[in-house]
């Protein structure tokens, strides 16, 4: 009887009660029909009721008797492992190397080093050390007077 009953029932889901609780719902499919929710104590088929639930299982039997069948939820598939395949249809070309003193965000129609309304050296405005580096290096190495810039 138990094996024939187990072959007719499929446990698809469980909303188990808190430990020690008697409430809960099982999602059961009987004889391949669409699944339905059955509360603990509710009728499953004929005189069979849902007697109790666990986190991953259900016990079904008569109201006064022992569980005729225990159903368990199927185990979860193992997690996917390994690397994802490379994306298709996407090509990634290396970015061109920038030359010193060039700007990558220059506006079209405006020459590098120029601003609207005047011709100023943008490189100097953005990076003052680019034009002052030789003079600063000379000062650090002893400067034009031959003295060191570091304190005594």
mmCIF file of C-alpha atoms in Angstrom:
data_model
loop_
_atom_site.group_PDB
_atom_site.id
_atom_site.type_symbol
_atom_site.label_atom_id
_atom_site.label_comp_id
_atom_site.label_asym_id
_atom_site.label_seq_id
_atom_site.Cartn_x
_atom_site.Cartn_y
_atom_site.Cartn_z
ATOM 1 C CA UNK A 1 0.000 0.000 0.000
ATOM 2 C CA UNK A 2 2.747 2.491 0.959
ATOM 3 C CA UNK A 3 4.773 1.990 -2.237
ATOM 4 C CA UNK A 4 1.659 2.257 -4.427
ATOM 5 C CA UNK A 5 0.644 5.456 -2.619
ATOM 6 C CA UNK A 6 4.165 6.899 -2.860
ATOM 7 C CA UNK A 7 4.085 6.273 -6.629
ATOM 8 C CA UNK A 8 0.895 8.334 -6.960
ATOM 9 C CA UNK A 9 2.064 11.319 -4.897
ATOM 10 C CA UNK A 10 4.742 13.856 -5.624
ATOM 11 C CA UNK A 11 5.870 16.429 -3.070
ATOM 12 C CA UNK A 12 6.736 19.652 -4.899
ATOM 13 C CA UNK A 13 7.079 22.129 -2.051
ATOM 14 C CA UNK A 14 6.792 22.651 1.691
ATOM 15 C CA UNK A 15 5.944 25.663 3.831
ATOM 16 C CA UNK A 16 6.969 24.090 7.104
ATOM 17 C CA UNK A 17 5.882 25.350 10.527
ATOM 18 C CA UNK A 18 8.220 26.728 13.152
ATOM 19 C CA UNK A 19 9.798 23.982 15.293
ATOM 20 C CA UNK A 20 7.093 22.593 17.567
ATOM 21 C CA UNK A 21 4.309 24.149 15.470
ATOM 22 C CA UNK A 22 1.478 22.277 13.801
ATOM 23 C CA UNK A 23 0.668 24.646 10.942
ATOM 24 C CA UNK A 24 2.099 24.310 7.455
ATOM 25 C CA UNK A 25 1.269 23.613 3.829
ATOM 26 C CA UNK A 26 2.519 21.040 1.336
ATOM 27 C CA UNK A 27 2.312 21.379 -2.430
ATOM 28 C CA UNK A 28 1.289 17.949 -3.689
ATOM 29 C CA UNK A 29 0.600 16.491 -7.124
ATOM 30 C CA UNK A 30 -1.576 13.368 -7.135
ATOM 31 C CA UNK A 31 -1.732 10.977 -10.097
ATOM 32 C CA UNK A 32 0.045 13.512 -12.352
ATOM 33 C CA UNK A 33 -2.692 16.122 -11.909
ATOM 34 C CA UNK A 34 -1.840 19.791 -11.331
ATOM 35 C CA UNK A 35 -0.401 20.361 -7.853
ATOM 36 C CA UNK A 36 -2.524 21.705 -5.028
ATOM 37 C CA UNK A 37 -1.770 23.093 -1.594
ATOM 38 C CA UNK A 38 -2.794 20.924 1.360
ATOM 39 C CA UNK A 39 -2.707 22.169 4.968
ATOM 40 C CA UNK A 40 -1.542 19.967 7.816
ATOM 41 C CA UNK A 41 -4.636 17.964 8.814
ATOM 42 C CA UNK A 42 -6.202 18.484 5.371
ATOM 43 C CA UNK A 43 -7.422 15.729 3.068
ATOM 44 C CA UNK A 44 -4.914 14.445 0.518
ATOM 45 C CA UNK A 45 -6.884 11.625 -1.129
ATOM 46 C CA UNK A 46 -9.877 9.758 0.291
ATOM 47 C CA UNK A 47 -9.302 9.117 4.001
ATOM 48 C CA UNK A 48 -5.616 10.072 3.813
ATOM 49 C CA UNK A 49 -4.559 13.346 5.399
ATOM 50 C CA UNK A 50 -1.374 15.369 5.605
ATOM 51 C CA UNK A 51 -0.270 14.407 9.105
ATOM 52 C CA UNK A 52 2.865 16.488 9.546
ATOM 53 C CA UNK A 53 5.617 18.443 7.800
ATOM 54 C CA UNK A 54 9.337 18.897 8.180
ATOM 55 C CA UNK A 55 11.614 21.378 6.451
ATOM 56 C CA UNK A 56 12.047 19.013 3.485
ATOM 57 C CA UNK A 57 9.338 16.394 3.841
ATOM 58 C CA UNK A 58 5.734 15.393 4.505
ATOM 59 C CA UNK A 59 4.053 12.448 6.272
ATOM 60 C CA UNK A 60 0.716 11.213 4.949
ATOM 61 C CA UNK A 61 -1.606 8.696 6.602
ATOM 62 C CA UNK A 62 -5.035 8.211 8.131
ATOM 63 C CA UNK A 63 -6.329 10.436 10.913
ATOM 64 C CA UNK A 64 -5.824 7.846 13.666
ATOM 65 C CA UNK A 65 -3.016 5.702 12.237
ATOM 66 C CA UNK A 66 0.699 5.983 11.672
ATOM 67 C CA UNK A 67 2.144 7.632 8.575
ATOM 68 C CA UNK A 68 1.471 5.438 5.548
ATOM 69 C CA UNK A 69 4.096 7.226 3.470
ATOM 70 C CA UNK A 70 6.831 9.789 3.999
ATOM 71 C CA UNK A 71 7.684 11.991 1.051
ATOM 72 C CA UNK A 72 10.870 14.033 0.739
ATOM 73 C CA UNK A 73 11.589 16.957 -1.529
ATOM 74 C CA UNK A 74 14.067 16.092 -4.259
ATOM 75 C CA UNK A 75 17.608 17.233 -3.558
ATOM 76 C CA UNK A 76 18.876 20.433 -5.086
ATOM 77 C CA UNK A 77 21.228 20.104 -8.046
ATOM 78 C CA UNK A 78 24.882 20.787 -7.287
ATOM 79 C CA UNK A 79 25.985 24.368 -7.874
ATOM 80 C CA UNK A 80 27.529 25.165 -11.210
ATOM 81 C CA UNK A 81 31.294 25.384 -11.087
ATOM 82 C CA UNK A 82 33.978 26.373 -13.511
ATOM 83 C CA UNK A 83 34.457 29.370 -15.722
ATOM 84 C CA UNK A 84 31.897 31.020 -17.915
ATOM 85 C CA UNK A 85 32.477 30.815 -21.646
ATOM 86 C CA UNK A 86 33.811 33.984 -23.265
ATOM 87 C CA UNK A 87 31.151 36.373 -24.551
ATOM 88 C CA UNK A 88 30.297 35.964 -28.197
ATOM 89 C CA UNK A 89 30.051 38.782 -30.692
ATOM 90 C CA UNK A 90 32.177 41.120 -28.600
ATOM 91 C CA UNK A 91 35.652 42.080 -29.683
ATOM 92 C CA UNK A 92 37.931 44.074 -27.501
ATOM 93 C CA UNK A 93 40.728 45.903 -29.226
ATOM 94 C CA UNK A 94 43.511 47.474 -27.188
ATOM 95 C CA UNK A 95 43.237 51.210 -26.721
ATOM 96 C CA UNK A 96 45.806 53.252 -28.657
ATOM 97 C CA UNK A 97 48.735 54.450 -26.576
ATOM 98 C CA UNK A 98 48.591 58.141 -25.738
ATOM 99 C CA UNK A 99 51.573 60.305 -26.570
ATOM 100 C CA UNK A 100 52.889 62.637 -23.861
ATOM 101 C CA UNK A 101 51.261 66.043 -24.040
ATOM 102 C CA UNK A 102 48.132 64.826 -25.871
ATOM 103 C CA UNK A 103 44.639 64.911 -24.468
ATOM 104 C CA UNK A 104 42.109 62.172 -24.967
ATOM 105 C CA UNK A 105 39.111 64.392 -24.250
ATOM 106 C CA UNK A 106 39.803 67.168 -26.773
ATOM 107 C CA UNK A 107 36.665 68.644 -28.284
ATOM 108 C CA UNK A 108 36.171 68.251 -32.034
ATOM 109 C CA UNK A 109 37.144 71.356 -33.965
ATOM 110 C CA UNK A 110 39.324 72.678 -31.158
ATOM 111 C CA UNK A 111 43.042 72.062 -31.354
ATOM 112 C CA UNK A 112 44.854 70.609 -28.397
ATOM 113 C CA UNK A 113 46.210 73.396 -26.224
ATOM 114 C CA UNK A 114 43.516 75.834 -27.351
ATOM 115 C CA UNK A 115 40.428 77.027 -25.541
ATOM 116 C CA UNK A 116 37.466 78.763 -26.993
ATOM 117 C CA UNK A 117 38.076 82.469 -26.985
ATOM 118 C CA UNK A 118 41.856 82.327 -26.720
ATOM 119 C CA UNK A 119 45.048 80.378 -27.166
ATOM 120 C CA UNK A 120 46.349 79.251 -23.815
ATOM 121 C CA UNK A 121 48.547 76.314 -23.079
ATOM 122 C CA UNK A 122 46.039 73.844 -21.589
ATOM 123 C CA UNK A 123 48.790 71.417 -20.707
ATOM 124 C CA UNK A 124 50.266 74.024 -18.380
ATOM 125 C CA UNK A 125 46.838 74.758 -16.857
ATOM 126 C CA UNK A 126 46.005 71.106 -16.302
ATOM 127 C CA UNK A 127 49.433 69.836 -15.311
ATOM 128 C CA UNK A 128 51.741 72.657 -14.182
ATOM 129 C CA UNK A 129 54.628 70.264 -13.631
ATOM 130 C CA UNK A 130 54.779 69.396 -17.334
ATOM 131 C CA UNK A 131 56.321 72.783 -18.189
ATOM 132 C CA UNK A 132 57.980 73.412 -14.843
ATOM 133 C CA UNK A 133 59.543 69.970 -14.390
ATOM 134 C CA UNK A 134 63.034 70.835 -15.787
ATOM 135 C CA UNK A 135 63.343 73.897 -13.526
ATOM 136 C CA UNK A 136 62.074 71.979 -10.490
ATOM 137 C CA UNK A 137 64.456 69.095 -11.189
ATOM 138 C CA UNK A 138 67.375 71.531 -11.398
ATOM 139 C CA UNK A 139 66.420 73.018 -8.018
ATOM 140 C CA UNK A 140 66.225 69.573 -6.407
ATOM 141 C CA UNK A 141 69.630 68.615 -7.785
ATOM 142 C CA UNK A 142 71.355 71.721 -6.549
ATOM 143 C CA UNK A 143 69.774 74.408 -8.707
ATOM 144 C CA UNK A 144 71.485 77.016 -10.804
ATOM 145 C CA UNK A 145 73.402 78.255 -7.768
ATOM 146 C CA UNK A 146 74.614 74.719 -6.958
ATOM 147 C CA UNK A 147 72.873 74.587 -3.569
ATOM 148 C CA UNK A 148 70.731 71.664 -2.474
ATOM 149 C CA UNK A 149 67.016 72.258 -1.956
ATOM 150 C CA UNK A 150 66.863 69.912 1.041
ATOM 151 C CA UNK A 151 67.002 71.412 4.574
ATOM 152 C CA UNK A 152 70.143 71.030 6.709
#
